[in-house]
mmCIF file with all atom_site columns, C-alpha atoms in Angstrom:
data_model
loop_
_atom_site.group_PDB
_atom_site.id
_atom_site.type_symbol
_atom_site.label_atom_id
_atom_site.label_alt_id
_atom_site.label_comp_id
_atom_site.label_asym_id
_atom_site.label_entity_id
_atom_site.label_seq_id
_atom_site.pdbx_PDB_ins_code
_atom_site.Cartn_x
_atom_site.Cartn_y
_atom_site.Cartn_z
_atom_site.occupancy
_atom_site.B_iso_or_equiv
_atom_site.pdbx_formal_charge
_atom_site.auth_seq_id
_atom_site.auth_comp_id
_atom_site.auth_asym_id
_atom_site.auth_atom_id
_atom_site.pdbx_PDB_model_num
ATOM 1   C CA . MET A 1 1   ? 29.436  13.675  18.005  1.00 51.00 ? 1   MET A CA 1
ATOM 2   C CA . SER A 1 2   ? 28.260  16.237  15.517  1.00 59.00 ? 2   SER A CA 1
ATOM 3   C CA . ASP A 1 3   ? 29.012  13.717  12.764  1.00 68.00 ? 3   ASP A CA 1
ATOM 4   C CA . LEU A 1 4   ? 26.611  11.252  14.377  1.00 67.00 ? 4   LEU A CA 1
ATOM 5   C CA . SER A 1 5   ? 23.969  13.948  14.731  1.00 72.00 ? 5   SER A CA 1
ATOM 6   C CA . SER A 1 6   ? 24.432  14.682  11.057  1.00 74.00 ? 6   SER A CA 1
ATOM 7   C CA . ILE A 1 7   ? 23.999  10.992  10.225  1.00 72.00 ? 7   ILE A CA 1
ATOM 8   C CA . VAL A 1 8   ? 20.817  10.838  12.304  1.00 72.00 ? 8   VAL A CA 1
ATOM 9   C CA . GLY A 1 9   ? 19.535  13.900  10.448  1.00 76.00 ? 9   GLY A CA 1
ATOM 10  C CA . ASP A 1 10  ? 20.398  12.346  7.087   1.00 75.00 ? 10  ASP A CA 1
ATOM 11  C CA . ILE A 1 11  ? 18.616  9.108   7.959   1.00 77.00 ? 11  ILE A CA 1
ATOM 12  C CA . ASP A 1 12  ? 15.597  11.065  9.143   1.00 77.00 ? 12  ASP A CA 1
ATOM 13  C CA . ARG A 1 13  ? 15.479  13.029  5.873   1.00 79.00 ? 13  ARG A CA 1
ATOM 14  C CA . LEU A 1 14  ? 15.798  9.841   3.798   1.00 78.00 ? 14  LEU A CA 1
ATOM 15  C CA . MET A 1 15  ? 13.020  8.131   5.717   1.00 77.00 ? 15  MET A CA 1
ATOM 16  C CA . GLU A 1 16  ? 10.789  11.207  5.347   1.00 81.00 ? 16  GLU A CA 1
ATOM 17  C CA . ALA A 1 17  ? 11.435  11.192  1.588   1.00 79.00 ? 17  ALA A CA 1
ATOM 18  C CA . ALA A 1 18  ? 10.574  7.481   1.375   1.00 78.00 ? 18  ALA A CA 1
ATOM 19  C CA . GLN A 1 19  ? 7.414   8.099   3.358   1.00 78.00 ? 19  GLN A CA 1
ATOM 20  C CA . ARG A 1 20  ? 6.409   10.950  1.034   1.00 80.00 ? 20  ARG A CA 1
ATOM 21  C CA . GLU A 1 21  ? 6.872   8.624   -1.954  1.00 78.00 ? 21  GLU A CA 1
ATOM 22  C CA . ALA A 1 22  ? 4.689   5.982   -0.305  1.00 76.00 ? 22  ALA A CA 1
ATOM 23  C CA . GLU A 1 23  ? 2.031   8.616   0.345   1.00 76.00 ? 23  GLU A CA 1
ATOM 24  C CA . LYS A 1 24  ? 2.228   9.743   -3.299  1.00 75.00 ? 24  LYS A CA 1
ATOM 25  C CA . ALA A 1 25  ? 1.694   6.128   -4.383  1.00 71.00 ? 25  ALA A CA 1
ATOM 26  C CA . ARG A 1 26  ? -1.324  5.870   -2.083  1.00 68.00 ? 26  ARG A CA 1
ATOM 27  C CA . ASP A 1 27  ? -2.775  9.113   -3.453  1.00 69.00 ? 27  ASP A CA 1
ATOM 28  C CA . ALA A 1 28  ? -2.128  8.085   -7.068  1.00 63.00 ? 28  ALA A CA 1
ATOM 29  C CA . GLN A 1 29  ? -3.797  4.748   -6.497  1.00 59.00 ? 29  GLN A CA 1
ATOM 30  C CA . ALA A 1 30  ? -6.841  6.462   -5.004  1.00 56.00 ? 30  ALA A CA 1
ATOM 31  C CA . GLN A 1 31  ? -7.224  8.535   -8.172  1.00 55.00 ? 31  GLN A CA 1
ATOM 32  C CA . VAL A 1 32  ? -7.213  5.555   -10.527 1.00 51.00 ? 32  VAL A CA 1
ATOM 33  C CA . GLY A 1 33  ? -10.620 4.593   -11.910 1.00 48.00 ? 33  GLY A CA 1
ATOM 34  C CA . ALA A 1 34  ? -11.958 1.151   -12.616 1.00 48.00 ? 34  ALA A CA 1
ATOM 35  C CA . ALA A 1 35  ? -9.249  -1.253  -13.658 1.00 75.00 ? 35  ALA A CA 1
ATOM 36  C CA . ALA A 1 36  ? -11.514 -3.806  -15.323 1.00 85.00 ? 36  ALA A CA 1
ATOM 37  C CA . SER A 1 37  ? -15.036 -5.069  -15.629 1.00 88.00 ? 37  SER A CA 1
ATOM 38  C CA . GLY A 1 38  ? -16.648 -8.408  -16.282 1.00 91.00 ? 38  GLY A CA 1
ATOM 39  C CA . THR A 1 39  ? -20.134 -9.488  -17.223 1.00 92.00 ? 39  THR A CA 1
ATOM 40  C CA . ALA A 1 40  ? -22.326 -12.566 -17.077 1.00 94.00 ? 40  ALA A CA 1
ATOM 41  C CA . LEU A 1 41  ? -25.742 -13.488 -18.459 1.00 93.00 ? 41  LEU A CA 1
ATOM 42  C CA . ASP A 1 42  ? -25.266 -11.386 -21.591 1.00 92.00 ? 42  ASP A CA 1
ATOM 43  C CA . GLY A 1 43  ? -24.520 -8.233  -19.600 1.00 92.00 ? 43  GLY A CA 1
ATOM 44  C CA . LYS A 1 44  ? -27.309 -8.616  -17.062 1.00 94.00 ? 44  LYS A CA 1
ATOM 45  C CA . VAL A 1 45  ? -24.690 -8.954  -14.306 1.00 95.00 ? 45  VAL A CA 1
ATOM 46  C CA . THR A 1 46  ? -21.738 -6.541  -14.352 1.00 95.00 ? 46  THR A CA 1
ATOM 47  C CA . VAL A 1 47  ? -18.871 -6.274  -11.885 1.00 94.00 ? 47  VAL A CA 1
ATOM 48  C CA . LYS A 1 48  ? -16.379 -3.409  -12.040 1.00 92.00 ? 48  LYS A CA 1
ATOM 49  C CA . LEU A 1 49  ? -13.091 -3.595  -10.172 1.00 88.00 ? 49  LEU A CA 1
ATOM 50  C CA . ALA A 1 50  ? -10.984 -0.706  -8.917  1.00 85.00 ? 50  ALA A CA 1
ATOM 51  C CA . ALA A 1 51  ? -7.239  -0.683  -9.549  1.00 75.00 ? 51  ALA A CA 1
ATOM 52  C CA . ASP A 1 52  ? -6.606  -2.324  -6.170  1.00 74.00 ? 52  ASP A CA 1
ATOM 53  C CA . GLY A 1 53  ? -8.836  -5.295  -7.075  1.00 78.00 ? 53  GLY A CA 1
ATOM 54  C CA . ARG A 1 54  ? -11.790 -4.378  -4.896  1.00 85.00 ? 54  ARG A CA 1
ATOM 55  C CA . VAL A 1 55  ? -15.298 -4.322  -6.329  1.00 89.00 ? 55  VAL A CA 1
ATOM 56  C CA . SER A 1 56  ? -16.148 -0.723  -7.191  1.00 89.00 ? 56  SER A CA 1
ATOM 57  C CA . GLU A 1 57  ? -19.543 -1.417  -8.733  1.00 92.00 ? 57  GLU A CA 1
ATOM 58  C CA . LEU A 1 58  ? -22.026 -4.271  -9.034  1.00 94.00 ? 58  LEU A CA 1
ATOM 59  C CA . VAL A 1 59  ? -24.901 -3.847  -11.492 1.00 94.00 ? 59  VAL A CA 1
ATOM 60  C CA . LEU A 1 60  ? -27.777 -6.333  -11.586 1.00 94.00 ? 60  LEU A CA 1
ATOM 61  C CA . ASP A 1 61  ? -30.481 -6.140  -14.229 1.00 94.00 ? 61  ASP A CA 1
ATOM 62  C CA . ASP A 1 62  ? -34.016 -6.420  -12.851 1.00 93.00 ? 62  ASP A CA 1
ATOM 63  C CA . GLU A 1 63  ? -34.461 -9.694  -14.765 1.00 93.00 ? 63  GLU A CA 1
ATOM 64  C CA . VAL A 1 64  ? -31.879 -11.494 -12.614 1.00 92.00 ? 64  VAL A CA 1
ATOM 65  C CA . MET A 1 65  ? -33.776 -10.735 -9.416  1.00 91.00 ? 65  MET A CA 1
ATOM 66  C CA . SER A 1 66  ? -36.139 -13.636 -10.119 1.00 92.00 ? 66  SER A CA 1
ATOM 67  C CA . MET A 1 67  ? -33.248 -16.124 -10.109 1.00 92.00 ? 67  MET A CA 1
ATOM 68  C CA . SER A 1 68  ? -32.510 -18.281 -7.100  1.00 92.00 ? 68  SER A CA 1
ATOM 69  C CA . ALA A 1 69  ? -29.884 -16.914 -4.733  1.00 92.00 ? 69  ALA A CA 1
ATOM 70  C CA . GLN A 1 70  ? -27.567 -19.782 -5.653  1.00 93.00 ? 70  GLN A CA 1
ATOM 71  C CA . GLN A 1 71  ? -27.849 -19.121 -9.406  1.00 93.00 ? 71  GLN A CA 1
ATOM 72  C CA . LEU A 1 72  ? -27.373 -15.385 -8.929  1.00 92.00 ? 72  LEU A CA 1
ATOM 73  C CA . ALA A 1 73  ? -24.334 -15.959 -6.723  1.00 93.00 ? 73  ALA A CA 1
ATOM 74  C CA . ARG A 1 74  ? -22.779 -18.149 -9.447  1.00 93.00 ? 74  ARG A CA 1
ATOM 75  C CA . GLU A 1 75  ? -23.349 -15.457 -12.076 1.00 93.00 ? 75  GLU A CA 1
ATOM 76  C CA . ILE A 1 76  ? -21.930 -12.693 -9.870  1.00 94.00 ? 76  ILE A CA 1
ATOM 77  C CA . SER A 1 77  ? -18.886 -14.888 -9.202  1.00 93.00 ? 77  SER A CA 1
ATOM 78  C CA . SER A 1 78  ? -18.512 -15.488 -12.922 1.00 92.00 ? 78  SER A CA 1
ATOM 79  C CA . ALA A 1 79  ? -18.657 -11.757 -13.694 1.00 93.00 ? 79  ALA A CA 1
ATOM 80  C CA . PHE A 1 80  ? -16.143 -11.051 -10.930 1.00 92.00 ? 80  PHE A CA 1
ATOM 81  C CA . ASN A 1 81  ? -13.772 -13.739 -12.214 1.00 89.00 ? 81  ASN A CA 1
ATOM 82  C CA . HIS A 1 82  ? -13.948 -12.287 -15.737 1.00 89.00 ? 82  HIS A CA 1
ATOM 83  C CA . ALA A 1 83  ? -13.166 -8.814  -14.385 1.00 89.00 ? 83  ALA A CA 1
ATOM 84  C CA . TRP A 1 84  ? -10.336 -10.129 -12.230 1.00 85.00 ? 84  TRP A CA 1
ATOM 85  C CA . ALA A 1 85  ? -8.785  -12.070 -15.112 1.00 82.00 ? 85  ALA A CA 1
ATOM 86  C CA . GLY A 1 86  ? -9.058  -9.011  -17.353 1.00 80.00 ? 86  GLY A CA 1
ATOM 87  C CA . ALA A 1 87  ? -7.377  -6.789  -14.774 1.00 77.00 ? 87  ALA A CA 1
ATOM 88  C CA . ARG A 1 88  ? -4.493  -9.226  -14.297 1.00 72.00 ? 88  ARG A CA 1
ATOM 89  C CA . SER A 1 89  ? -3.904  -9.681  -18.002 1.00 69.00 ? 89  SER A CA 1
ATOM 90  C CA . GLN A 1 90  ? -3.721  -5.936  -18.737 1.00 64.00 ? 90  GLN A CA 1
ATOM 91  C CA . ASP A 1 91  ? -0.430  -5.243  -16.971 1.00 60.00 ? 91  ASP A CA 1
ATOM 92  C CA . PRO A 1 92  ? 1.164   -7.727  -14.566 1.00 61.00 ? 92  PRO A CA 1
ATOM 93  C CA . ALA A 1 93  ? 3.447   -5.053  -13.076 1.00 62.00 ? 93  ALA A CA 1
ATOM 94  C CA . ALA A 1 94  ? 0.523   -2.729  -12.453 1.00 59.00 ? 94  ALA A CA 1
ATOM 95  C CA . ALA A 1 95  ? -1.409  -5.611  -10.929 1.00 58.00 ? 95  ALA A CA 1
ATOM 96  C CA . ALA A 1 96  ? 1.455   -6.297  -8.527  1.00 63.00 ? 96  ALA A CA 1
ATOM 97  C CA . VAL A 1 97  ? 1.632   -2.637  -7.555  1.00 63.00 ? 97  VAL A CA 1
ATOM 98  C CA . ALA A 1 98  ? -2.140  -2.468  -7.137  1.00 62.00 ? 98  ALA A CA 1
ATOM 99  C CA . ALA A 1 99  ? -1.953  -5.338  -4.656  1.00 66.00 ? 99  ALA A CA 1
ATOM 100 C CA . ILE A 1 100 ? 0.166   -3.189  -2.328  1.00 70.00 ? 100 ILE A CA 1
ATOM 101 C CA . ASP A 1 101 ? -1.750  -1.294  0.312   1.00 74.00 ? 101 ASP A CA 1
ATOM 102 C CA . PRO A 1 102 ? -0.173  2.189   0.136   1.00 75.00 ? 102 PRO A CA 1
ATOM 103 C CA . ALA A 1 103 ? -1.755  3.300   3.413   1.00 77.00 ? 103 ALA A CA 1
ATOM 104 C CA . ALA A 1 104 ? -0.244  0.335   5.249   1.00 79.00 ? 104 ALA A CA 1
ATOM 105 C CA . LEU A 1 105 ? 3.085   0.934   3.506   1.00 79.00 ? 105 LEU A CA 1
ATOM 106 C CA . ALA A 1 106 ? 3.105   4.618   4.481   1.00 80.00 ? 106 ALA A CA 1
ATOM 107 C CA . SER A 1 107 ? 2.203   3.726   8.060   1.00 83.00 ? 107 SER A CA 1
ATOM 108 C CA . ARG A 1 108 ? 4.966   1.116   8.249   1.00 82.00 ? 108 ARG A CA 1
ATOM 109 C CA . MET A 1 109 ? 7.470   3.563   6.754   1.00 83.00 ? 109 MET A CA 1
ATOM 110 C CA . GLN A 1 110 ? 6.543   6.084   9.461   1.00 85.00 ? 110 GLN A CA 1
ATOM 111 C CA . GLU A 1 111 ? 7.059   3.450   12.157  1.00 86.00 ? 111 GLU A CA 1
ATOM 112 C CA . LEU A 1 112 ? 10.430  2.455   10.691  1.00 85.00 ? 112 LEU A CA 1
ATOM 113 C CA . ARG A 1 113 ? 11.525  6.068   10.414  1.00 84.00 ? 113 ARG A CA 1
ATOM 114 C CA . GLU A 1 114 ? 10.634  6.774   14.033  1.00 87.00 ? 114 GLU A CA 1
ATOM 115 C CA . GLU A 1 115 ? 12.327  3.592   15.245  1.00 85.00 ? 115 GLU A CA 1
ATOM 116 C CA . GLY A 1 116 ? 15.430  4.387   13.183  1.00 84.00 ? 116 GLY A CA 1
ATOM 117 C CA . VAL A 1 117 ? 15.662  7.864   14.670  1.00 85.00 ? 117 VAL A CA 1
ATOM 118 C CA . ARG A 1 118 ? 15.212  6.480   18.214  1.00 85.00 ? 118 ARG A CA 1
ATOM 119 C CA . SER A 1 119 ? 17.906  3.868   17.589  1.00 86.00 ? 119 SER A CA 1
ATOM 120 C CA . MET A 1 120 ? 20.344  6.411   16.230  1.00 86.00 ? 120 MET A CA 1
ATOM 121 C CA . GLN A 1 121 ? 19.665  8.691   19.209  1.00 88.00 ? 121 GLN A CA 1
ATOM 122 C CA . ARG A 1 122 ? 20.435  5.823   21.610  1.00 86.00 ? 122 ARG A CA 1
ATOM 123 C CA . ILE A 1 123 ? 23.630  5.068   19.698  1.00 88.00 ? 123 ILE A CA 1
ATOM 124 C CA . THR A 1 124 ? 24.623  8.729   19.771  1.00 88.00 ? 124 THR A CA 1
ATOM 125 C CA . GLU A 1 125 ? 23.968  8.946   23.516  1.00 88.00 ? 125 GLU A CA 1
ATOM 126 C CA . SER A 1 126 ? 25.941  5.746   24.158  1.00 89.00 ? 126 SER A CA 1
ATOM 127 C CA . LEU A 1 127 ? 28.883  6.989   22.124  1.00 89.00 ? 127 LEU A CA 1
ATOM 128 C CA . GLY A 1 128 ? 28.733  10.294  23.980  1.00 89.00 ? 128 GLY A CA 1
ATOM 129 C CA . ASP A 1 129 ? 28.881  8.434   27.296  1.00 89.00 ? 129 ASP A CA 1
ATOM 130 C CA . VAL A 1 130 ? 31.848  6.389   26.094  1.00 90.00 ? 130 VAL A CA 1
ATOM 131 C CA . MET A 1 131 ? 33.656  9.527   24.922  1.00 91.00 ? 131 MET A CA 1
ATOM 132 C CA . GLN A 1 132 ? 33.106  11.158  28.329  1.00 92.00 ? 132 GLN A CA 1
ATOM 133 C CA . LYS A 1 133 ? 34.510  8.080   30.104  1.00 91.00 ? 133 LYS A CA 1
ATOM 134 C CA . ILE A 1 134 ? 37.546  8.102   27.834  1.00 91.00 ? 134 ILE A CA 1
ATOM 135 C CA . ASP A 1 135 ? 38.069  11.819  28.482  1.00 89.00 ? 135 ASP A CA 1
ATOM 136 C CA . ARG A 1 136 ? 37.875  11.244  32.265  1.00 91.00 ? 136 ARG A CA 1
ATOM 137 C CA . ARG A 1 137 ? 40.406  8.406   32.123  1.00 90.00 ? 137 ARG A CA 1
ATOM 138 C CA . LEU A 1 138 ? 42.797  10.424  30.001  1.00 88.00 ? 138 LEU A CA 1
ATOM 139 C CA . SER A 1 139 ? 42.535  13.469  32.271  1.00 79.00 ? 139 SER A CA 1
#
């Protein structure tokens, strides 16, 4: 049974290490600045995107405030699309990684680790029960 306890401990250590790596990825992603920016109307509308693709900044020149809401929305969309296209063309691998939510990944890794440990404990207990039954029959 000590071998099984050792296996459970090894699995727990591996899952903790994987969780630490996921947390490092989350922290590294949080430290990354703007991934890309796009403009419209000769720079009067600027959208900056963070590495994860979310809008980190929207700058509107005072001149655009007299536009209709529909026109302004089109220009903001255009600036966003330029920023998004620029971010995706810089590094496809980085874009794929940026699309991952490290917080959700770390949380899921924690859940999996805990479930794995519980499963291994149940297996260990079941094997212990079987070994006791075998010992009683052989005695």
